[in-house]
Amino acid sequence: MLEILGLPFSAHTRKVIVACLYKGLPYELSPLLPLDPPEGFAELNPLLKIPVLRDEDFTLPDSTAIALYLDRVHPERPLYPTDPHAYGRALWIEELVDGALAPHVLHGLLMQRVFGPRVLGLEPDEALIEASLNEHIPARFGDLERALDGDWFAGPFSYADITVASMLINFCYAGERISGERYPKLSAFFGRALREPCFSKALADERGPAGEVPGLDLGVLSELE
Ligand SMILES: N[C@@H](CCC(=O)N[C@@H](CS)C(=O)NCC(=O)O)C(=O)O
C-alpha cells in the first residue's frame, strides 16, 4: 500500500491525500512533523518538507512530483488533463499556488498566527501578516479569479483544482475567509471543490487531527455541512 509521510492538515500533504482518494488508491498516512523532523528525514527529502510518498522501496518528495508519478503508475482517473493546453495550464496554476501563494499563506499567515505563537512559542511578525493579508495574498487571489473561466481551472476537475482548494483551506484555517464579494468566481469554486467526494472524505478524516492543533480555525469544515 502507498504510504504518505506528512500531516493531514498540511496543504501539500492534503493534495496527495485527495489525489489518492480521487484515484481510488488505498494509502496510509504516517504522521511526520516537519518542525521536528525524525532522524534521517533529510535522506528522504533534503528540503525537510512534507509530503513524501513511499511506494514499496521507492520514495519521492514533493506533491507535484508525486502526482505526476501516480498518474504514470496508475493512469486511470488522471490527475492531470490529457489535452495539451489544459495540461500546461494545470501545471501553471499549480506553480502559481505552490510557488507564489503558498509562502504567504503558510509562512506569512498560518505560521505567524497559529503554529509560531501557539505551538512553537514564537512572537508573531505582525508586519509580515499585514503584508501577506493586504498585499501578497490579494494579488494572487486576483490572478486566480481572473484565471477561472468555467467550473474548474484547467478543463475537467484536475490536480490544479486540488492544489488551489487545498491552499484555500489553510487560508481559512488561519481565521480568514474568501470574500465572495471580492472574488466571486474563486469563492464559488472553493465551495464546489470541497463538495467533490475526494475532498469531503479527506476533510472528514482530517477534522480529528486538525482539532488537536491549538488555534486552527476549523469553522470552514462546519460551514460545509
Ligand atoms: N514543493 C513542496 C512544498 C512542500 C511544503 O512546503 N510543505 C510544507 C507543509 S505544507 C512543509 O513541509 N513545511 C515545513 C518547512 O517549510 O519547514 C511540495 O509541493 O510538496
mmCIF file of C-alpha atoms and ligand atoms in Angstrom:
data_model
loop_
_atom_site.group_PDB
_atom_site.id
_atom_site.type_symbol
_atom_site.label_atom_id
_atom_site.label_comp_id
_atom_site.label_asym_id
_atom_site.label_seq_id
_atom_site.Cartn_x
_atom_site.Cartn_y
_atom_site.Cartn_z
ATOM 1 C CA MET A 1 0.000 0.000 0.000
ATOM 2 C CA LEU A 2 1.123 3.582 -0.638
ATOM 3 C CA GLU A 3 2.440 5.371 2.421
ATOM 4 C CA ILE A 4 2.158 9.166 2.682
ATOM 5 C CA LEU A 5 4.513 10.767 5.180
ATOM 6 C CA GLY A 6 3.128 14.089 6.324
ATOM 7 C CA LEU A 7 0.274 15.722 8.205
ATOM 8 C CA PRO A 8 -3.360 15.731 7.090
ATOM 9 C CA PHE A 9 -3.757 19.478 7.701
ATOM 10 C CA SER A 10 -0.635 20.390 5.683
ATOM 11 C CA ALA A 11 -1.792 21.919 2.386
ATOM 12 C CA HIS A 12 0.745 19.926 0.357
ATOM 13 C CA THR A 13 0.156 16.625 2.145
ATOM 14 C CA ARG A 14 -3.591 17.104 1.644
ATOM 15 C CA LYS A 15 -3.023 17.437 -2.118
ATOM 16 C CA VAL A 16 -1.586 13.920 -2.189
ATOM 17 C CA ILE A 17 -4.268 12.504 0.114
ATOM 18 C CA VAL A 18 -7.037 13.984 -2.046
ATOM 19 C CA ALA A 19 -5.250 12.694 -5.165
ATOM 20 C CA CYS A 20 -5.199 9.140 -3.781
ATOM 21 C CA LEU A 21 -8.875 9.381 -2.822
ATOM 22 C CA TYR A 22 -9.731 10.749 -6.277
ATOM 23 C CA LYS A 23 -7.892 7.915 -7.990
ATOM 24 C CA GLY A 24 -9.241 5.287 -5.567
ATOM 25 C CA LEU A 25 -5.742 4.283 -4.428
ATOM 26 C CA PRO A 26 -5.502 2.854 -0.899
ATOM 27 C CA TYR A 27 -2.931 4.663 1.259
ATOM 28 C CA GLU A 28 -1.860 5.002 4.831
ATOM 29 C CA LEU A 29 -0.758 8.264 6.379
ATOM 30 C CA SER A 30 2.316 8.213 8.610
ATOM 31 C CA PRO A 31 2.395 11.408 10.677
ATOM 32 C CA LEU A 32 5.597 13.402 10.231
ATOM 33 C CA LEU A 33 6.104 16.810 11.789
ATOM 34 C CA PRO A 34 8.480 18.895 9.622
ATOM 35 C CA LEU A 35 9.079 21.305 12.519
ATOM 36 C CA ASP A 36 10.527 18.362 14.450
ATOM 37 C CA PRO A 37 11.799 16.025 11.709
ATOM 38 C CA PRO A 38 12.794 12.473 12.636
ATOM 39 C CA GLU A 39 16.415 11.422 12.269
ATOM 40 C CA GLY A 40 17.231 10.507 8.691
ATOM 41 C CA PHE A 41 14.424 12.598 7.197
ATOM 42 C CA ALA A 42 16.948 14.592 5.121
ATOM 43 C CA GLU A 43 17.691 11.385 3.225
ATOM 44 C CA LEU A 44 14.049 11.229 2.159
ATOM 45 C CA ASN A 45 13.766 14.957 1.442
ATOM 46 C CA PRO A 46 16.822 17.209 1.772
ATOM 47 C CA LEU A 47 14.440 20.191 1.815
ATOM 48 C CA LEU A 48 12.867 18.764 5.011
ATOM 49 C CA LYS A 49 9.353 19.317 3.732
ATOM 50 C CA ILE A 50 6.267 17.151 3.643
ATOM 51 C CA PRO A 51 4.797 15.207 1.937
ATOM 52 C CA VAL A 52 6.982 12.272 0.966
ATOM 53 C CA LEU A 53 5.456 9.257 -0.746
ATOM 54 C CA ARG A 54 6.695 5.728 -0.153
ATOM 55 C CA ASP A 55 5.693 3.108 -2.720
ATOM 56 C CA GLU A 56 7.348 -0.129 -1.578
ATOM 57 C CA ASP A 57 11.085 0.622 -1.745
ATOM 58 C CA PHE A 58 10.685 3.836 -3.802
ATOM 59 C CA THR A 59 10.392 7.177 -2.011
ATOM 60 C CA LEU A 60 9.547 10.524 -3.585
ATOM 61 C CA PRO A 61 9.107 14.000 -2.062
ATOM 62 C CA ASP A 62 7.104 16.923 -3.436
ATOM 63 C CA SER A 63 3.372 16.998 -4.062
ATOM 64 C CA THR A 64 3.795 17.764 -7.785
ATOM 65 C CA ALA A 65 6.394 15.063 -8.430
ATOM 66 C CA ILE A 66 4.216 12.600 -6.519
ATOM 67 C CA ALA A 67 1.091 13.375 -8.569
ATOM 68 C CA LEU A 68 2.958 13.054 -11.862
ATOM 69 C CA TYR A 69 4.386 9.739 -10.648
ATOM 70 C CA LEU A 70 0.979 8.447 -9.548
ATOM 71 C CA ASP A 71 -0.513 9.297 -12.946
ATOM 72 C CA ARG A 72 2.227 7.266 -14.651
ATOM 73 C CA VAL A 73 1.859 4.242 -12.401
ATOM 74 C CA HIS A 74 -1.943 4.410 -12.158
ATOM 75 C CA PRO A 75 -3.150 6.142 -15.342
ATOM 76 C CA GLU A 76 -6.847 5.585 -14.642
ATOM 77 C CA ARG A 77 -8.655 8.693 -13.295
ATOM 78 C CA PRO A 78 -5.785 11.009 -14.327
ATOM 79 C CA LEU A 79 -4.932 13.923 -12.074
ATOM 80 C CA TYR A 80 -3.660 15.980 -14.996
ATOM 81 C CA PRO A 81 -5.712 16.683 -18.123
ATOM 82 C CA THR A 82 -4.704 14.924 -21.338
ATOM 83 C CA ASP A 83 -5.409 17.903 -23.609
ATOM 84 C CA PRO A 84 -2.022 19.647 -24.069
ATOM 85 C CA HIS A 85 -3.292 23.160 -23.398
ATOM 86 C CA ALA A 86 -5.238 22.090 -20.316
ATOM 87 C CA TYR A 87 -2.220 20.086 -19.126
ATOM 88 C CA GLY A 88 0.091 23.086 -19.441
ATOM 89 C CA ARG A 89 -2.452 25.274 -17.739
ATOM 90 C CA ALA A 90 -2.866 22.848 -14.832
ATOM 91 C CA LEU A 91 0.901 22.925 -14.253
ATOM 92 C CA TRP A 92 0.910 26.728 -14.402
ATOM 93 C CA ILE A 93 -1.943 27.082 -11.890
ATOM 94 C CA GLU A 94 -0.107 24.672 -9.602
ATOM 95 C CA GLU A 95 3.033 26.819 -9.845
ATOM 96 C CA LEU A 96 1.038 29.994 -9.208
ATOM 97 C CA VAL A 97 -0.288 28.473 -5.972
ATOM 98 C CA ASP A 98 2.693 26.466 -4.720
ATOM 99 C CA GLY A 99 5.338 28.917 -5.904
ATOM 100 C CA ALA A 100 3.711 32.312 -5.345
ATOM 101 C CA LEU A 101 0.759 31.960 -2.940
ATOM 102 C CA ALA A 102 1.882 29.206 -0.563
ATOM 103 C CA PRO A 103 4.728 31.162 1.123
ATOM 104 C CA HIS A 104 2.316 33.950 2.079
ATOM 105 C CA VAL A 105 -0.485 31.685 3.298
ATOM 106 C CA LEU A 106 1.701 29.146 5.068
ATOM 107 C CA HIS A 107 4.604 31.212 6.403
ATOM 108 C CA GLY A 108 3.277 34.772 6.226
ATOM 109 C CA LEU A 109 -0.063 33.967 7.820
ATOM 110 C CA LEU A 110 -0.551 30.492 9.300
ATOM 111 C CA MET A 111 2.920 30.206 10.835
ATOM 112 C CA GLN A 112 2.757 33.736 12.271
ATOM 113 C CA ARG A 113 -0.766 33.430 13.607
ATOM 114 C CA VAL A 114 -1.028 29.807 14.682
ATOM 115 C CA PHE A 115 1.973 27.477 14.579
ATOM 116 C CA GLY A 116 4.545 30.068 15.705
ATOM 117 C CA PRO A 117 2.758 31.507 18.741
ATOM 118 C CA ARG A 118 0.560 28.537 19.676
ATOM 119 C CA VAL A 119 2.912 25.607 19.023
ATOM 120 C CA LEU A 120 6.479 26.955 18.996
ATOM 121 C CA GLY A 121 6.088 29.827 21.461
ATOM 122 C CA LEU A 122 7.325 32.434 18.955
ATOM 123 C CA GLU A 123 6.211 36.056 18.692
ATOM 124 C CA PRO A 124 4.183 36.680 15.511
ATOM 125 C CA ASP A 125 5.687 39.001 12.910
ATOM 126 C CA GLU A 126 2.789 41.447 12.588
ATOM 127 C CA ALA A 127 4.366 43.320 9.658
ATOM 128 C CA LEU A 128 4.620 40.045 7.748
ATOM 129 C CA ILE A 129 0.984 39.179 8.491
ATOM 130 C CA GLU A 130 -0.081 42.621 7.329
ATOM 131 C CA ALA A 131 1.906 42.399 4.058
ATOM 132 C CA SER A 132 0.626 38.873 3.400
ATOM 133 C CA LEU A 133 -3.003 39.767 4.016
ATOM 134 C CA ASN A 134 -3.102 43.136 2.326
ATOM 135 C CA GLU A 135 -0.600 42.751 -0.480
ATOM 136 C CA HIS A 136 0.658 39.318 -1.475
ATOM 137 C CA ILE A 137 -2.390 37.116 -0.946
ATOM 138 C CA PRO A 138 -4.859 39.526 -2.639
ATOM 139 C CA ALA A 139 -2.520 39.784 -5.650
ATOM 140 C CA ARG A 140 -2.500 36.018 -6.131
ATOM 141 C CA PHE A 141 -6.233 35.634 -5.371
ATOM 142 C CA GLY A 142 -6.788 38.244 -8.102
ATOM 143 C CA ASP A 143 -4.719 36.149 -10.523
ATOM 144 C CA LEU A 144 -6.775 33.067 -9.665
ATOM 145 C CA GLU A 145 -10.069 34.949 -10.002
ATOM 146 C CA ARG A 146 -9.038 36.106 -13.491
ATOM 147 C CA ALA A 147 -7.755 32.658 -14.468
ATOM 148 C CA LEU A 148 -11.035 30.889 -13.697
ATOM 149 C CA ASP A 149 -13.339 30.728 -16.642
ATOM 150 C CA GLY A 150 -15.620 27.744 -16.036
ATOM 151 C CA ASP A 151 -16.135 25.367 -13.145
ATOM 152 C CA TRP A 152 -12.500 24.270 -12.965
ATOM 153 C CA PHE A 153 -9.105 25.802 -13.620
ATOM 154 C CA ALA A 154 -7.888 23.572 -16.445
ATOM 155 C CA GLY A 155 -10.706 21.792 -18.260
ATOM 156 C CA PRO A 156 -12.093 18.903 -16.217
ATOM 157 C CA PHE A 157 -11.530 18.637 -12.450
ATOM 158 C CA SER A 158 -7.786 18.179 -12.050
ATOM 159 C CA TYR A 159 -4.820 18.461 -9.724
ATOM 160 C CA ALA A 160 -4.837 22.211 -10.402
ATOM 161 C CA ASP A 161 -8.192 22.396 -8.605
ATOM 162 C CA ILE A 162 -6.964 20.158 -5.792
ATOM 163 C CA THR A 163 -3.948 22.454 -5.365
ATOM 164 C CA VAL A 164 -5.946 25.687 -5.263
ATOM 165 C CA ALA A 165 -8.663 24.362 -2.927
ATOM 166 C CA SER A 166 -6.134 22.779 -0.586
ATOM 167 C CA MET A 167 -4.291 26.095 -0.143
ATOM 168 C CA LEU A 168 -7.584 27.951 0.380
ATOM 169 C CA ILE A 169 -8.461 25.563 3.221
ATOM 170 C CA ASN A 170 -5.254 26.534 5.025
ATOM 171 C CA PHE A 171 -6.014 30.206 4.422
ATOM 172 C CA CYS A 172 -9.338 29.605 6.221
ATOM 173 C CA TYR A 173 -7.589 27.615 8.975
ATOM 174 C CA ALA A 174 -5.697 30.862 9.704
ATOM 175 C CA GLY A 175 -9.022 32.539 10.527
ATOM 176 C CA GLU A 176 -9.682 34.136 7.138
ATOM 177 C CA ARG A 177 -12.457 33.619 4.570
ATOM 178 C CA ILE A 178 -12.510 34.047 0.790
ATOM 179 C CA SER A 179 -14.631 37.117 0.127
ATOM 180 C CA GLY A 180 -17.482 36.273 -2.243
ATOM 181 C CA GLU A 181 -17.831 39.962 -2.979
ATOM 182 C CA ARG A 182 -14.226 40.481 -3.975
ATOM 183 C CA TYR A 183 -13.588 37.048 -5.520
ATOM 184 C CA PRO A 184 -16.991 35.711 -6.654
ATOM 185 C CA LYS A 185 -15.620 33.059 -9.028
ATOM 186 C CA LEU A 186 -12.903 31.854 -6.668
ATOM 187 C CA SER A 187 -15.284 31.688 -3.744
ATOM 188 C CA ALA A 188 -17.863 29.668 -5.734
ATOM 189 C CA PHE A 189 -15.068 27.411 -6.998
ATOM 190 C CA PHE A 190 -13.968 26.741 -3.422
ATOM 191 C CA GLY A 191 -17.434 25.561 -2.347
ATOM 192 C CA ARG A 192 -17.721 23.414 -5.477
ATOM 193 C CA ALA A 193 -14.301 21.808 -4.971
ATOM 194 C CA LEU A 194 -14.927 20.976 -1.321
ATOM 195 C CA ARG A 195 -18.149 19.213 -2.258
ATOM 196 C CA GLU A 196 -16.212 16.794 -4.509
ATOM 197 C CA PRO A 197 -16.243 13.379 -2.767
ATOM 198 C CA CYS A 198 -12.413 13.203 -2.639
ATOM 199 C CA PHE A 199 -12.329 16.451 -0.623
ATOM 200 C CA SER A 200 -15.295 15.599 1.633
ATOM 201 C CA LYS A 201 -13.627 12.339 2.641
ATOM 202 C CA ALA A 202 -10.198 13.925 3.172
ATOM 203 C CA LEU A 203 -11.687 16.699 5.311
ATOM 204 C CA ALA A 204 -13.763 14.279 7.382
ATOM 205 C CA ASP A 205 -10.579 12.294 8.132
ATOM 206 C CA GLU A 206 -8.605 15.469 8.846
ATOM 207 C CA ARG A 207 -11.026 17.033 11.313
ATOM 208 C CA GLY A 208 -9.790 14.992 14.325
ATOM 209 C CA PRO A 209 -6.036 15.658 13.917
ATOM 210 C CA ALA A 210 -6.601 19.299 12.914
ATOM 211 C CA GLY A 211 -8.754 19.772 16.024
ATOM 212 C CA GLU A 212 -5.740 18.912 18.150
ATOM 213 C CA VAL A 213 -3.743 21.888 16.856
ATOM 214 C CA PRO A 214 -4.374 24.850 19.160
ATOM 215 C CA GLY A 215 -5.551 27.950 17.334
ATOM 216 C CA LEU A 216 -6.550 26.451 13.976
ATOM 217 C CA ASP A 217 -9.895 27.879 12.855
ATOM 218 C CA LEU A 218 -11.839 24.807 11.694
ATOM 219 C CA GLY A 219 -15.031 26.803 11.039
ATOM 220 C CA VAL A 220 -14.703 26.204 7.306
ATOM 221 C CA LEU A 221 -15.363 22.496 7.910
ATOM 222 C CA SER A 222 -18.697 23.164 9.640
ATOM 223 C CA GLU A 223 -19.664 25.741 7.019
ATOM 224 C CA LEU A 224 -19.562 22.907 4.502
ATOM 225 C CA GLU A 225 -22.195 20.853 6.311
HETATM 226 N N1 LIG B 1 7.031 21.959 -3.117
HETATM 227 C C1 LIG B 1 6.677 21.190 -1.959
HETATM 228 C C2 LIG B 1 6.307 22.111 -0.822
HETATM 229 C C3 LIG B 1 6.031 21.330 0.452
HETATM 230 C C4 LIG B 1 5.829 22.226 1.652
HETATM 231 O O1 LIG B 1 6.058 23.439 1.620
HETATM 232 N N2 LIG B 1 5.418 21.605 2.758
HETATM 233 C C5 LIG B 1 5.250 22.319 3.996
HETATM 234 C C6 LIG B 1 3.988 21.849 4.728
HETATM 235 S S1 LIG B 1 2.528 22.215 3.813
HETATM 236 C C7 LIG B 1 6.420 21.995 4.904
HETATM 237 O O2 LIG B 1 6.868 20.876 4.966
HETATM 238 N N3 LIG B 1 6.910 22.999 5.618
HETATM 239 C C8 LIG B 1 7.946 22.825 6.569
HETATM 240 C C9 LIG B 1 9.046 23.814 6.415
HETATM 241 O O3 LIG B 1 8.979 24.651 5.494
HETATM 242 O O4 LIG B 1 9.973 23.735 7.219
HETATM 243 C C10 LIG B 1 5.520 20.242 -2.313
HETATM 244 O O5 LIG B 1 4.770 20.547 -3.254
HETATM 245 O O6 LIG B 1 5.381 19.183 -1.677
#
